[in-house]
Amino acid sequence: MTFSVKIFQNEFLAEGAGKVDAIVKVTSTGGPKLAPTADKAVVLVVDASGSMDHPRTKLLSARKGAATAVELLPDGTLFALVAGNHEARCVYPGPGQRLARADATTKSEAVALTSRLQAEGGTAISTWIDEVRRLVEPHTDAIRLAYLLTDGKNESETSEALDDALARATGVFQCDARGVGPEWSVRELKRISSALLGDAGRIAEPSEMEKDFLAFMNRAIGRTIADVRLRVWTPKGSAIELFSQVAPTIEDLTSKAAVMPPLSREYPTGAWGGQEARDYHLSVQVPPDDVGEEKLAARVTLVVGNDVVGQGDVKAIWTEEVELSTRINREVAHYTNQEELAEYVDKGFEALEEKDFDTATEKFQRVFELAQEAGRDDVIESLANVIDIDGDTVRIRPGWQPDDMNKLILGSERTVRVESEDPEGGPSVDEAAS
Amino acid sequence: VIDPTPLLCIACGTTAVPGDLYCEICGAPLVDPARAGSPCVACGEAASEIQDGYCRSCGRKQPAARDSLTGTDGNGEVAAVTDRGRRRRRNEDAFAISATPDGRVMAVVSDGVSSTTDSDLASQQAAEAAVVALRAAGDREPADALDDAYRAALEAASNLPDSSGSPPSCTFLALIATLYSVDLASMGDCRAFWLPEEGRPQTLTEDDSWAAAQVTAGRMTVAQAHADPKSHGITRWLGCDADPSWEPRRVQFTAPGPGRLVLCSDGLWNYTPDARDVARAAGVGSPTAIASRLVEYAKGRGGQDNITVVVVAIPCGTNADASKGPPT
């Protein structure tokens, strides 16, 4: 597998300016077959709380989805099936057992046991996380991936209990989190997926559950390179103000940096497949230099294990040419707009939670404008469930549902990718005056 | 042959063509060999922390080879300095100088038109091609040799690919001097000044510029024309979009006595528009000393543009044939 790192930016700064924004596009090519063979551990965690019975299709679809996922496991994959309510129970290979290795026998045993998934009790997700950790922790060389499905809020324990479990699991395994039905909390789901380098998603109808299990398994099978990190060097006296994944979803990684003395920081990106494209937004404040001078504002290297597998340079060139320094790079503008969109959705939701309807209305009005600018019809459609737009008048719909908000939040964080030309191939920028 | 110091690529060690900005073999930015092993120009970080031409501590790009180049002949009759100045991000000026054993001194100055892409390549290749043609002309009449040089420079500049719709282009000023006899060909706005040891300094060339056209037409005074934002627009240049009917301006000058000839780009004469200003800033001394002093003068006044200065001692070629006396 090979990686490429490409930088998109306007490197020109006005005199005295020091903020440099760049989009880092990382792509992998070559496919999984060319990749080194690492063990893979996959754990499926299915909500088995009492609410999964209401309607019963949730539980039935979850059983079916889990069974389909198990059948899809390539032979040799380490796996387990966990049922979660106010406590976690390893359904297969069994309580206290270690991960099973997939073959015809173990898979059919596991599929048979999906019928043991019952709906009863409450929800304490920390116990689910701890159980996955217990199962995968011994397999330090494996790519460790989990899929966690819930239909409700984490109401059987304190918020701190979940945070503690997530802290213990960070760096041990990655976890995608899914909510089904109208009751789950998007904030909780995102806490899980953000901490564990996964993505958060909403399953609108129980009937869509099997498809989502399948999609997860396909992603999991494709992930062949573990522990890929982005290392960002910036010059002395500078500060990284933002380092965020912006495609396929917005995921702020700024606070996840591991400091690498003297001048670098490393951001985890988890495991990669052979045909992936992820984009990142780097915003760095560097000490301004004299007009005419050039500085390296950041050097971004992609690191696998101890090997550097890709590199891109972010530059800063100070100029008096206003035409140059005021240019806005297309990629930076594209993602800045979408980041702003997601931020306003979040602020609007926050205001709604605090029953501050004036602020919420104002924020959602801005969301509407940004979504129009960006051509995000999907966001406008979700927004219409929360606010009523009549010409210039915007008001919160009195009957808005939490699930409408879940859909809006997750939808606004899933970005549309911008097609870019190779930065090396484009026309070079030149000074304008004689 | 007088060429600028050969350059070594700090990344792969390849000898590079003088004036190149990047190594042809590995693509690393070239660094002046005088700077190899030097600490960071900005923060003083140790040379071991300079990587790919950038300081690994403060990030500053280290001076590229072409940011500052000097050239001189063996006996000090001609010296050249080109410098990025203080405000531009690259040096789009170029010079080439040479001297024959029988005492003919040749020099070319070219200024890349900065509204075009790759104008740094245009000036570089035009200057090199011109000096090659001047040398190849042997002892032919200076007028014919300069004609060859202009054609060669025009062809070199015109052959560069146009990657962005603003084709690479440059100005041109070439000199042949023997003893007191000076022949010049120019297109664009590089200038030649005569600074006699005794007597009144003179500007020998005319600019192909908007400002010069206004003054010639009597529409503006020199001061008014140069105060206009359009003053730097040139009306003739070398490049694939140049008018084929254009011919360089020719000057034949016989120096009345010993002195210094100064050829320069507008990066200098912006600060010394009159020949007397050049003379004051130049002071006295060897061509090398004067060339450096004039470049430092322009940088001291702001260094808004790239600066190139070539200084020729008149009479020149006296070592080659001492029997020839001054003109009478």
PDB file of N, CA, C and O in Angstrom, chain B residues 2 69-82 95 97-99 105-107 175 177 179 193-195 197 258-264 268 278 281-296 308-319:
ATOM      1  N   ILE B   2      34.857  34.061 -17.460  1.00  0.00           N
ATOM      2  CA  ILE B   2      34.503  34.541 -16.122  1.00  0.00           C
ATOM      3  C   ILE B   2      33.084  34.100 -15.839  1.00  0.00           C
ATOM      4  O   ILE B   2      32.151  34.533 -16.501  1.00  0.00           O
ATOM      5  N   LEU B  69      24.500  36.541  -6.045  1.00  0.00           N
ATOM      6  CA  LEU B  69      25.592  35.948  -6.811  1.00  0.00           C
ATOM      7  C   LEU B  69      26.575  37.050  -7.186  1.00  0.00           C
ATOM      8  O   LEU B  69      26.180  38.176  -7.481  1.00  0.00           O
ATOM      9  N   THR B  70      27.865  36.698  -7.183  1.00  0.00           N
ATOM     10  CA  THR B  70      28.866  37.658  -7.634  1.00  0.00           C
ATOM     11  C   THR B  70      29.710  37.005  -8.715  1.00  0.00           C
ATOM     12  O   THR B  70      29.831  35.782  -8.768  1.00  0.00           O
ATOM     13  N   GLY B  71      30.281  37.801  -9.575  1.00  0.00           N
ATOM     14  CA  GLY B  71      31.177  37.290 -10.604  1.00  0.00           C
ATOM     15  C   GLY B  71      32.240  38.325 -10.861  1.00  0.00           C
ATOM     16  O   GLY B  71      32.008  39.527 -10.705  1.00  0.00           O
ATOM     17  N   THR B  72      33.434  37.861 -11.213  1.00  0.00           N
ATOM     18  CA  THR B  72      34.498  38.805 -11.554  1.00  0.00           C
ATOM     19  C   THR B  72      35.479  38.118 -12.485  1.00  0.00           C
ATOM     20  O   THR B  72      35.542  36.890 -12.511  1.00  0.00           O
ATOM     21  N   ASP B  73      36.197  38.911 -13.274  1.00  0.00           N
ATOM     22  CA  ASP B  73      37.220  38.290 -14.111  1.00  0.00           C
ATOM     23  C   ASP B  73      38.497  38.193 -13.299  1.00  0.00           C
ATOM     24  O   ASP B  73      38.599  38.712 -12.182  1.00  0.00           O
ATOM     25  N   GLY B  74      39.474  37.518 -13.887  1.00  0.00           N
ATOM     26  CA  GLY B  74      40.709  37.240 -13.155  1.00  0.00           C
ATOM     27  C   GLY B  74      41.439  38.496 -12.728  1.00  0.00           C
ATOM     28  O   GLY B  74      41.937  38.575 -11.608  1.00  0.00           O
ATOM     29  N   ASN B  75      41.484  39.513 -13.583  1.00  0.00           N
ATOM     30  CA  ASN B  75      42.296  40.675 -13.222  1.00  0.00           C
ATOM     31  C   ASN B  75      41.475  41.861 -12.731  1.00  0.00           C
ATOM     32  O   ASN B  75      41.980  42.974 -12.663  1.00  0.00           O
ATOM     33  N   GLY B  76      40.229  41.615 -12.425  1.00  0.00           N
ATOM     34  CA  GLY B  76      39.453  42.649 -11.730  1.00  0.00           C
ATOM     35  C   GLY B  76      38.975  43.793 -12.596  1.00  0.00           C
ATOM     36  O   GLY B  76      38.587  44.835 -12.088  1.00  0.00           O
ATOM     37  N   GLU B  77      38.955  43.622 -13.932  1.00  0.00           N
ATOM     38  CA  GLU B  77      38.475  44.713 -14.795  1.00  0.00           C
ATOM     39  C   GLU B  77      36.957  44.765 -14.871  1.00  0.00           C
ATOM     40  O   GLU B  77      36.385  45.789 -15.221  1.00  0.00           O
ATOM     41  N   VAL B  78      36.322  43.654 -14.587  1.00  0.00           N
ATOM     42  CA  VAL B  78      34.870  43.630 -14.626  1.00  0.00           C
ATOM     43  C   VAL B  78      34.366  42.824 -13.428  1.00  0.00           C
ATOM     44  O   VAL B  78      34.946  41.796 -13.074  1.00  0.00           O
ATOM     45  N   ALA B  79      33.338  43.339 -12.791  1.00  0.00           N
ATOM     46  CA  ALA B  79      32.764  42.651 -11.633  1.00  0.00           C
ATOM     47  C   ALA B  79      31.249  42.773 -11.707  1.00  0.00           C
ATOM     48  O   ALA B  79      30.723  43.754 -12.233  1.00  0.00           O
ATOM     49  N   ALA B  80      30.544  41.742 -11.211  1.00  0.00           N
ATOM     50  CA  ALA B  80      29.081  41.760 -11.264  1.00  0.00           C
ATOM     51  C   ALA B  80      28.513  41.237  -9.954  1.00  0.00           C
ATOM     52  O   ALA B  80      29.083  40.344  -9.329  1.00  0.00           O
ATOM     53  N   VAL B  81      27.402  41.831  -9.547  1.00  0.00           N
ATOM     54  CA  VAL B  81      26.680  41.355  -8.362  1.00  0.00           C
ATOM     55  C   VAL B  81      25.195  41.364  -8.704  1.00  0.00           C
ATOM     56  O   VAL B  81      24.699  42.325  -9.297  1.00  0.00           O
ATOM     57  N   THR B  82      24.508  40.290  -8.364  1.00  0.00           N
ATOM     58  CA  THR B  82      23.051  40.314  -8.467  1.00  0.00           C
ATOM     59  C   THR B  82      22.481  39.902  -7.117  1.00  0.00           C
ATOM     60  O   THR B  82      23.062  39.056  -6.426  1.00  0.00           O
ATOM     61  N   PHE B  95      22.926  38.072 -14.705  1.00  0.00           N
ATOM     62  CA  PHE B  95      24.019  38.681 -15.471  1.00  0.00           C
ATOM     63  C   PHE B  95      24.872  37.561 -16.035  1.00  0.00           C
ATOM     64  O   PHE B  95      24.813  36.416 -15.575  1.00  0.00           O
ATOM     65  N   ILE B  97      29.053  37.536 -17.623  1.00  0.00           N
ATOM     66  CA  ILE B  97      30.201  38.363 -18.028  1.00  0.00           C
ATOM     67  C   ILE B  97      31.295  37.462 -18.576  1.00  0.00           C
ATOM     68  O   ILE B  97      31.374  36.270 -18.223  1.00  0.00           O
ATOM     69  N   SER B  98      32.132  38.008 -19.426  1.00  0.00           N
ATOM     70  CA  SER B  98      33.202  37.233 -20.021  1.00  0.00           C
ATOM     71  C   SER B  98      34.271  38.196 -20.533  1.00  0.00           C
ATOM     72  O   SER B  98      34.009  39.392 -20.695  1.00  0.00           O
ATOM     73  N   ALA B  99      35.467  37.675 -20.773  1.00  0.00           N
ATOM     74  CA  ALA B  99      36.532  38.500 -21.349  1.00  0.00           C
ATOM     75  C   ALA B  99      37.399  37.610 -22.217  1.00  0.00           C
ATOM     76  O   ALA B  99      37.597  36.435 -21.899  1.00  0.00           O
ATOM     77  N   VAL B 105      36.031  42.874 -23.378  1.00  0.00           N
ATOM     78  CA  VAL B 105      35.185  42.575 -22.216  1.00  0.00           C
ATOM     79  C   VAL B 105      33.727  42.561 -22.674  1.00  0.00           C
ATOM     80  O   VAL B 105      33.300  43.424 -23.443  1.00  0.00           O
ATOM     81  N   MET B 106      32.995  41.538 -22.224  1.00  0.00           N
ATOM     82  CA  MET B 106      31.597  41.383 -22.621  1.00  0.00           C
ATOM     83  C   MET B 106      30.745  41.219 -21.369  1.00  0.00           C
ATOM     84  O   MET B 106      31.157  40.537 -20.427  1.00  0.00           O
ATOM     85  N   ALA B 107      29.588  41.824 -21.377  1.00  0.00           N
ATOM     86  CA  ALA B 107      28.703  41.700 -20.209  1.00  0.00           C
ATOM     87  C   ALA B 107      27.249  41.803 -20.655  1.00  0.00           C
ATOM     88  O   ALA B 107      26.938  42.513 -21.609  1.00  0.00           O
ATOM     89  N   LEU B 175      26.943  44.505 -23.516  1.00  0.00           N
ATOM     90  CA  LEU B 175      28.073  45.417 -23.703  1.00  0.00           C
ATOM     91  C   LEU B 175      29.265  44.683 -24.297  1.00  0.00           C
ATOM     92  O   LEU B 175      29.535  43.524 -23.951  1.00  0.00           O
ATOM     93  N   ALA B 177      33.294  45.975 -24.693  1.00  0.00           N
ATOM     94  CA  ALA B 177      34.205  47.094 -24.465  1.00  0.00           C
ATOM     95  C   ALA B 177      35.636  46.643 -24.708  1.00  0.00           C
ATOM     96  O   ALA B 177      36.025  45.532 -24.321  1.00  0.00           O
ATOM     97  N   LEU B 179      39.425  48.634 -24.440  1.00  0.00           N
ATOM     98  CA  LEU B 179      40.097  49.898 -24.097  1.00  0.00           C
ATOM     99  C   LEU B 179      39.071  50.995 -23.814  1.00  0.00           C
ATOM    100  O   LEU B 179      38.334  50.890 -22.848  1.00  0.00           O
ATOM    101  N   PHE B 193      25.570  53.482 -17.280  1.00  0.00           N
ATOM    102  CA  PHE B 193      26.030  54.806 -16.853  1.00  0.00           C
ATOM    103  C   PHE B 193      27.543  54.899 -17.047  1.00  0.00           C
ATOM    104  O   PHE B 193      28.264  53.913 -16.850  1.00  0.00           O
ATOM    105  N   TRP B 194      27.976  56.039 -17.424  1.00  0.00           N
ATOM    106  CA  TRP B 194      29.420  56.300 -17.527  1.00  0.00           C
ATOM    107  C   TRP B 194      29.825  57.203 -16.371  1.00  0.00           C
ATOM    108  O   TRP B 194      29.276  58.291 -16.184  1.00  0.00           O
ATOM    109  N   LEU B 195      30.775  56.690 -15.562  1.00  0.00           N
ATOM    110  CA  LEU B 195      31.259  57.453 -14.406  1.00  0.00           C
ATOM    111  C   LEU B 195      32.739  57.747 -14.637  1.00  0.00           C
ATOM    112  O   LEU B 195      33.591  56.913 -14.316  1.00  0.00           O
ATOM    113  N   GLU B 197      36.521  59.340 -14.263  1.00  0.00           N
ATOM    114  CA  GLU B 197      37.331  59.764 -13.100  1.00  0.00           C
ATOM    115  C   GLU B 197      37.250  61.286 -12.966  1.00  0.00           C
ATOM    116  O   GLU B 197      37.227  61.818 -11.870  1.00  0.00           O
ATOM    117  N   PRO B 258      39.851  57.643 -18.490  1.00  0.00           N
ATOM    118  CA  PRO B 258      39.561  56.515 -17.608  1.00  0.00           C
ATOM    119  C   PRO B 258      38.329  56.760 -16.736  1.00  0.00           C
ATOM    120  O   PRO B 258      37.978  57.903 -16.453  1.00  0.00           O
ATOM    121  N   GLY B 259      37.716  55.658 -16.352  1.00  0.00           N
ATOM    122  CA  GLY B 259      36.535  55.765 -15.491  1.00  0.00           C
ATOM    123  C   GLY B 259      35.906  54.392 -15.298  1.00  0.00           C
ATOM    124  O   GLY B 259      36.572  53.372 -15.484  1.00  0.00           O
ATOM    125  N   ARG B 260      34.633  54.404 -14.911  1.00  0.00           N
ATOM    126  CA  ARG B 260      33.910  53.147 -14.676  1.00  0.00           C
ATOM    127  C   ARG B 260      32.610  53.156 -15.470  1.00  0.00           C
ATOM    128  O   ARG B 260      31.892  54.162 -15.477  1.00  0.00           O
ATOM    129  N   LEU B 261      32.314  52.015 -16.082  1.00  0.00           N
ATOM    130  CA  LEU B 261      31.018  51.829 -16.716  1.00  0.00           C
ATOM    131  C   LEU B 261      30.152  51.027 -15.757  1.00  0.00           C
ATOM    132  O   LEU B 261      30.601  50.020 -15.205  1.00  0.00           O
ATOM    133  N   VAL B 262      28.934  51.455 -15.562  1.00  0.00           N
ATOM    134  CA  VAL B 262      28.014  50.717 -14.688  1.00  0.00           C
ATOM    135  C   VAL B 262      26.806  50.269 -15.505  1.00  0.00           C
ATOM    136  O   VAL B 262      26.139  51.103 -16.134  1.00  0.00           O
ATOM    137  N   LEU B 263      26.558  48.976 -15.541  1.00  0.00           N
ATOM    138  CA  LEU B 263      25.345  48.426 -16.153  1.00  0.00           C
ATOM    139  C   LEU B 263      24.457  47.947 -15.009  1.00  0.00           C
ATOM    140  O   LEU B 263      24.958  47.295 -14.086  1.00  0.00           O
ATOM    141  N   CYS B 264      23.174  48.259 -15.044  1.00  0.00           N
ATOM    142  CA  CYS B 264      22.361  47.850 -13.897  1.00  0.00           C
ATOM    143  C   CYS B 264      20.898  47.631 -14.270  1.00  0.00           C
ATOM    144  O   CYS B 264      20.433  48.096 -15.308  1.00  0.00           O
ATOM    145  N   LEU B 268      18.531  49.016  -9.016  1.00  0.00           N
ATOM    146  CA  LEU B 268      19.472  50.050  -8.561  1.00  0.00           C
ATOM    147  C   LEU B 268      18.973  51.441  -8.941  1.00  0.00           C
ATOM    148  O   LEU B 268      18.846  52.316  -8.091  1.00  0.00           O
ATOM    149  N   VAL B 278      24.225  57.918  -9.318  1.00  0.00           N
ATOM    150  CA  VAL B 278      24.982  56.663  -9.386  1.00  0.00           C
ATOM    151  C   VAL B 278      26.422  56.929  -8.971  1.00  0.00           C
ATOM    152  O   VAL B 278      27.000  56.174  -8.173  1.00  0.00           O
ATOM    153  N   ALA B 281      26.775  57.370  -5.229  1.00  0.00           N
ATOM    154  CA  ALA B 281      26.622  56.113  -4.485  1.00  0.00           C
ATOM    155  C   ALA B 281      27.787  55.166  -4.759  1.00  0.00           C
ATOM    156  O   ALA B 281      28.175  54.384  -3.894  1.00  0.00           O
ATOM    157  N   ALA B 282      28.363  55.247  -5.976  1.00  0.00           N
ATOM    158  CA  ALA B 282      29.420  54.309  -6.356  1.00  0.00           C
ATOM    159  C   ALA B 282      30.720  54.603  -5.622  1.00  0.00           C
ATOM    160  O   ALA B 282      31.439  53.685  -5.217  1.00  0.00           O
ATOM    161  N   GLY B 283      31.049  55.876  -5.464  1.00  0.00           N
ATOM    162  CA  GLY B 283      32.331  56.234  -4.864  1.00  0.00           C
ATOM    163  C   GLY B 283      33.455  55.795  -5.784  1.00  0.00           C
ATOM    164  O   GLY B 283      33.266  55.616  -6.989  1.00  0.00           O
ATOM    165  N   VAL B 284      34.618  55.589  -5.197  1.00  0.00           N
ATOM    166  CA  VAL B 284      35.750  55.159  -6.023  1.00  0.00           C
ATOM    167  C   VAL B 284      36.207  53.788  -5.552  1.00  0.00           C
ATOM    168  O   VAL B 284      35.849  53.329  -4.473  1.00  0.00           O
ATOM    169  N   GLY B 285      37.011  53.132  -6.406  1.00  0.00           N
ATOM    170  CA  GLY B 285      37.544  51.830  -6.025  1.00  0.00           C
ATOM    171  C   GLY B 285      37.493  50.871  -7.193  1.00  0.00           C
ATOM    172  O   GLY B 285      37.190  51.256  -8.329  1.00  0.00           O
ATOM    173  N   SER B 286      37.768  49.610  -6.876  1.00  0.00           N
ATOM    174  CA  SER B 286      37.803  48.575  -7.908  1.00  0.00           C
ATOM    175  C   SER B 286      36.384  48.290  -8.383  1.00  0.00           C
ATOM    176  O   SER B 286      35.415  48.586  -7.673  1.00  0.00           O
ATOM    177  N   PRO B 287      36.217  47.693  -9.580  1.00  0.00           N
ATOM    178  CA  PRO B 287      34.884  47.290 -10.019  1.00  0.00           C
ATOM    179  C   PRO B 287      34.164  46.422  -8.984  1.00  0.00           C
ATOM    180  O   PRO B 287      32.968  46.619  -8.727  1.00  0.00           O
ATOM    181  N   THR B 288      34.876  45.518  -8.347  1.00  0.00           N
ATOM    182  CA  THR B 288      34.255  44.658  -7.336  1.00  0.00           C
ATOM    183  C   THR B 288      33.708  45.481  -6.179  1.00  0.00           C
ATOM    184  O   THR B 288      32.572  45.294  -5.733  1.00  0.00           O
ATOM    185  N   ALA B 289      34.528  46.420  -5.704  1.00  0.00           N
ATOM    186  CA  ALA B 289      34.114  47.244  -4.564  1.00  0.00           C
ATOM    187  C   ALA B 289      32.910  48.105  -4.940  1.00  0.00           C
ATOM    188  O   ALA B 289      31.952  48.230  -4.168  1.00  0.00           O
ATOM    189  N   ILE B 290      32.939  48.668  -6.143  1.00  0.00           N
ATOM    190  CA  ILE B 290      31.845  49.553  -6.557  1.00  0.00           C
ATOM    191  C   ILE B 290      30.545  48.763  -6.751  1.00  0.00           C
ATOM    192  O   ILE B 290      29.473  49.194  -6.324  1.00  0.00           O
ATOM    193  N   ALA B 291      30.667  47.597  -7.387  1.00  0.00           N
ATOM    194  CA  ALA B 291      29.466  46.786  -7.627  1.00  0.00           C
ATOM    195  C   ALA B 291      28.796  46.429  -6.293  1.00  0.00           C
ATOM    196  O   ALA B 291      27.577  46.560  -6.137  1.00  0.00           O
ATOM    197  N   SER B 292      29.589  45.989  -5.322  1.00  0.00           N
ATOM    198  CA  SER B 292      29.028  45.626  -4.013  1.00  0.00           C
ATOM    199  C   SER B 292      28.425  46.841  -3.329  1.00  0.00           C
ATOM    200  O   SER B 292      27.348  46.766  -2.736  1.00  0.00           O
ATOM    201  N   ARG B 293      29.112  47.964  -3.434  1.00  0.00           N
ATOM    202  CA  ARG B 293      28.653  49.176  -2.764  1.00  0.00           C
ATOM    203  C   ARG B 293      27.300  49.632  -3.337  1.00  0.00           C
ATOM    204  O   ARG B 293      26.403  50.027  -2.598  1.00  0.00           O
ATOM    205  N   LEU B 294      27.169  49.559  -4.653  1.00  0.00           N
ATOM    206  CA  LEU B 294      25.913  49.991  -5.278  1.00  0.00           C
ATOM    207  C   LEU B 294      24.753  49.071  -4.887  1.00  0.00           C
ATOM    208  O   LEU B 294      23.635  49.528  -4.636  1.00  0.00           O
ATOM    209  N   VAL B 295      25.030  47.768  -4.828  1.00  0.00           N
ATOM    210  CA  VAL B 295      23.968  46.835  -4.429  1.00  0.00           C
ATOM    211  C   VAL B 295      23.562  47.104  -2.982  1.00  0.00           C
ATOM    212  O   VAL B 295      22.367  47.169  -2.650  1.00  0.00           O
ATOM    213  N   GLU B 296      24.545  47.300  -2.126  1.00  0.00           N
ATOM    214  CA  GLU B 296      24.236  47.588  -0.719  1.00  0.00           C
ATOM    215  C   GLU B 296      23.477  48.912  -0.584  1.00  0.00           C
ATOM    216  O   GLU B 296      22.588  49.056   0.256  1.00  0.00           O
ATOM    217  N   THR B 308      20.806  44.261  -9.868  1.00  0.00           N
ATOM    218  CA  THR B 308      21.979  43.713 -10.548  1.00  0.00           C
ATOM    219  C   THR B 308      22.856  44.860 -11.013  1.00  0.00           C
ATOM    220  O   THR B 308      22.360  45.841 -11.575  1.00  0.00           O
ATOM    221  N   VAL B 309      24.145  44.734 -10.739  1.00  0.00           N
ATOM    222  CA  VAL B 309      25.102  45.766 -11.122  1.00  0.00           C
ATOM    223  C   VAL B 309      26.329  45.097 -11.741  1.00  0.00           C
ATOM    224  O   VAL B 309      26.878  44.156 -11.167  1.00  0.00           O
ATOM    225  N   VAL B 310      26.740  45.574 -12.930  1.00  0.00           N
ATOM    226  CA  VAL B 310      28.002  45.150 -13.532  1.00  0.00           C
ATOM    227  C   VAL B 310      28.867  46.402 -13.663  1.00  0.00           C
ATOM    228  O   VAL B 310      28.383  47.433 -14.130  1.00  0.00           O
ATOM    229  N   VAL B 311      30.108  46.315 -13.206  1.00  0.00           N
ATOM    230  CA  VAL B 311      31.013  47.462 -13.294  1.00  0.00           C
ATOM    231  C   VAL B 311      32.237  47.068 -14.128  1.00  0.00           C
ATOM    232  O   VAL B 311      32.843  46.024 -13.884  1.00  0.00           O
ATOM    233  N   VAL B 312      32.562  47.888 -15.115  1.00  0.00           N
ATOM    234  CA  VAL B 312      33.710  47.630 -15.984  1.00  0.00           C
ATOM    235  C   VAL B 312      34.696  48.793 -15.836  1.00  0.00           C
ATOM    236  O   VAL B 312      34.296  49.959 -15.894  1.00  0.00           O
ATOM    237  N   ALA B 313      35.957  48.437 -15.634  1.00  0.00           N
ATOM    238  CA  ALA B 313      36.998  49.467 -15.548  1.00  0.00           C
ATOM    239  C   ALA B 313      37.362  49.896 -16.972  1.00  0.00           C
ATOM    240  O   ALA B 313      37.588  49.062 -17.836  1.00  0.00           O
ATOM    241  N   ILE B 314      37.384  51.189 -17.211  1.00  0.00           N
ATOM    242  CA  ILE B 314      37.788  51.741 -18.519  1.00  0.00           C
ATOM    243  C   ILE B 314      39.072  52.541 -18.310  1.00  0.00           C
ATOM    244  O   ILE B 314      39.118  53.380 -17.384  1.00  0.00           O
ATOM    245  N   PRO B 315      40.104  52.327 -19.094  1.00  0.00           N
ATOM    246  CA  PRO B 315      40.165  51.405 -20.224  1.00  0.00           C
ATOM    247  C   PRO B 315      40.212  49.958 -19.762  1.00  0.00           C
ATOM    248  O   PRO B 315      40.759  49.669 -18.695  1.00  0.00           O
ATOM    249  N   CYS B 316      39.642  49.068 -20.574  1.00  0.00           N
ATOM    250  CA  CYS B 316      39.696  47.656 -20.215  1.00  0.00           C
ATOM    251  C   CYS B 316      40.507  46.913 -21.261  1.00  0.00           C
ATOM    252  O   CYS B 316      40.660  47.365 -22.394  1.00  0.00           O
ATOM    253  N   GLY B 317      41.006  45.763 -20.882  1.00  0.00           N
ATOM    254  CA  GLY B 317      41.811  44.968 -21.794  1.00  0.00           C
ATOM    255  C   GLY B 317      43.225  45.509 -21.936  1.00  0.00           C
ATOM    256  O   GLY B 317      43.948  45.140 -22.842  1.00  0.00           O
ATOM    257  N   THR B 318      43.638  46.392 -21.033  1.00  0.00           N
ATOM    258  CA  THR B 318      44.982  46.978 -21.145  1.00  0.00           C
ATOM    259  C   THR B 318      46.068  45.942 -20.909  1.00  0.00           C
ATOM    260  O   THR B 318      47.135  46.015 -21.489  1.00  0.00           O
ATOM    261  N   ASN B 319      45.783  44.960 -20.070  1.00  0.00           N
ATOM    262  CA  ASN B 319      46.776  43.913 -19.815  1.00  0.00           C
ATOM    263  C   ASN B 319      47.017  43.101 -21.080  1.00  0.00           C
ATOM    264  O   ASN B 319      48.103  42.603 -21.327  1.00  0.00           O
TER     265      ASN B 319
END
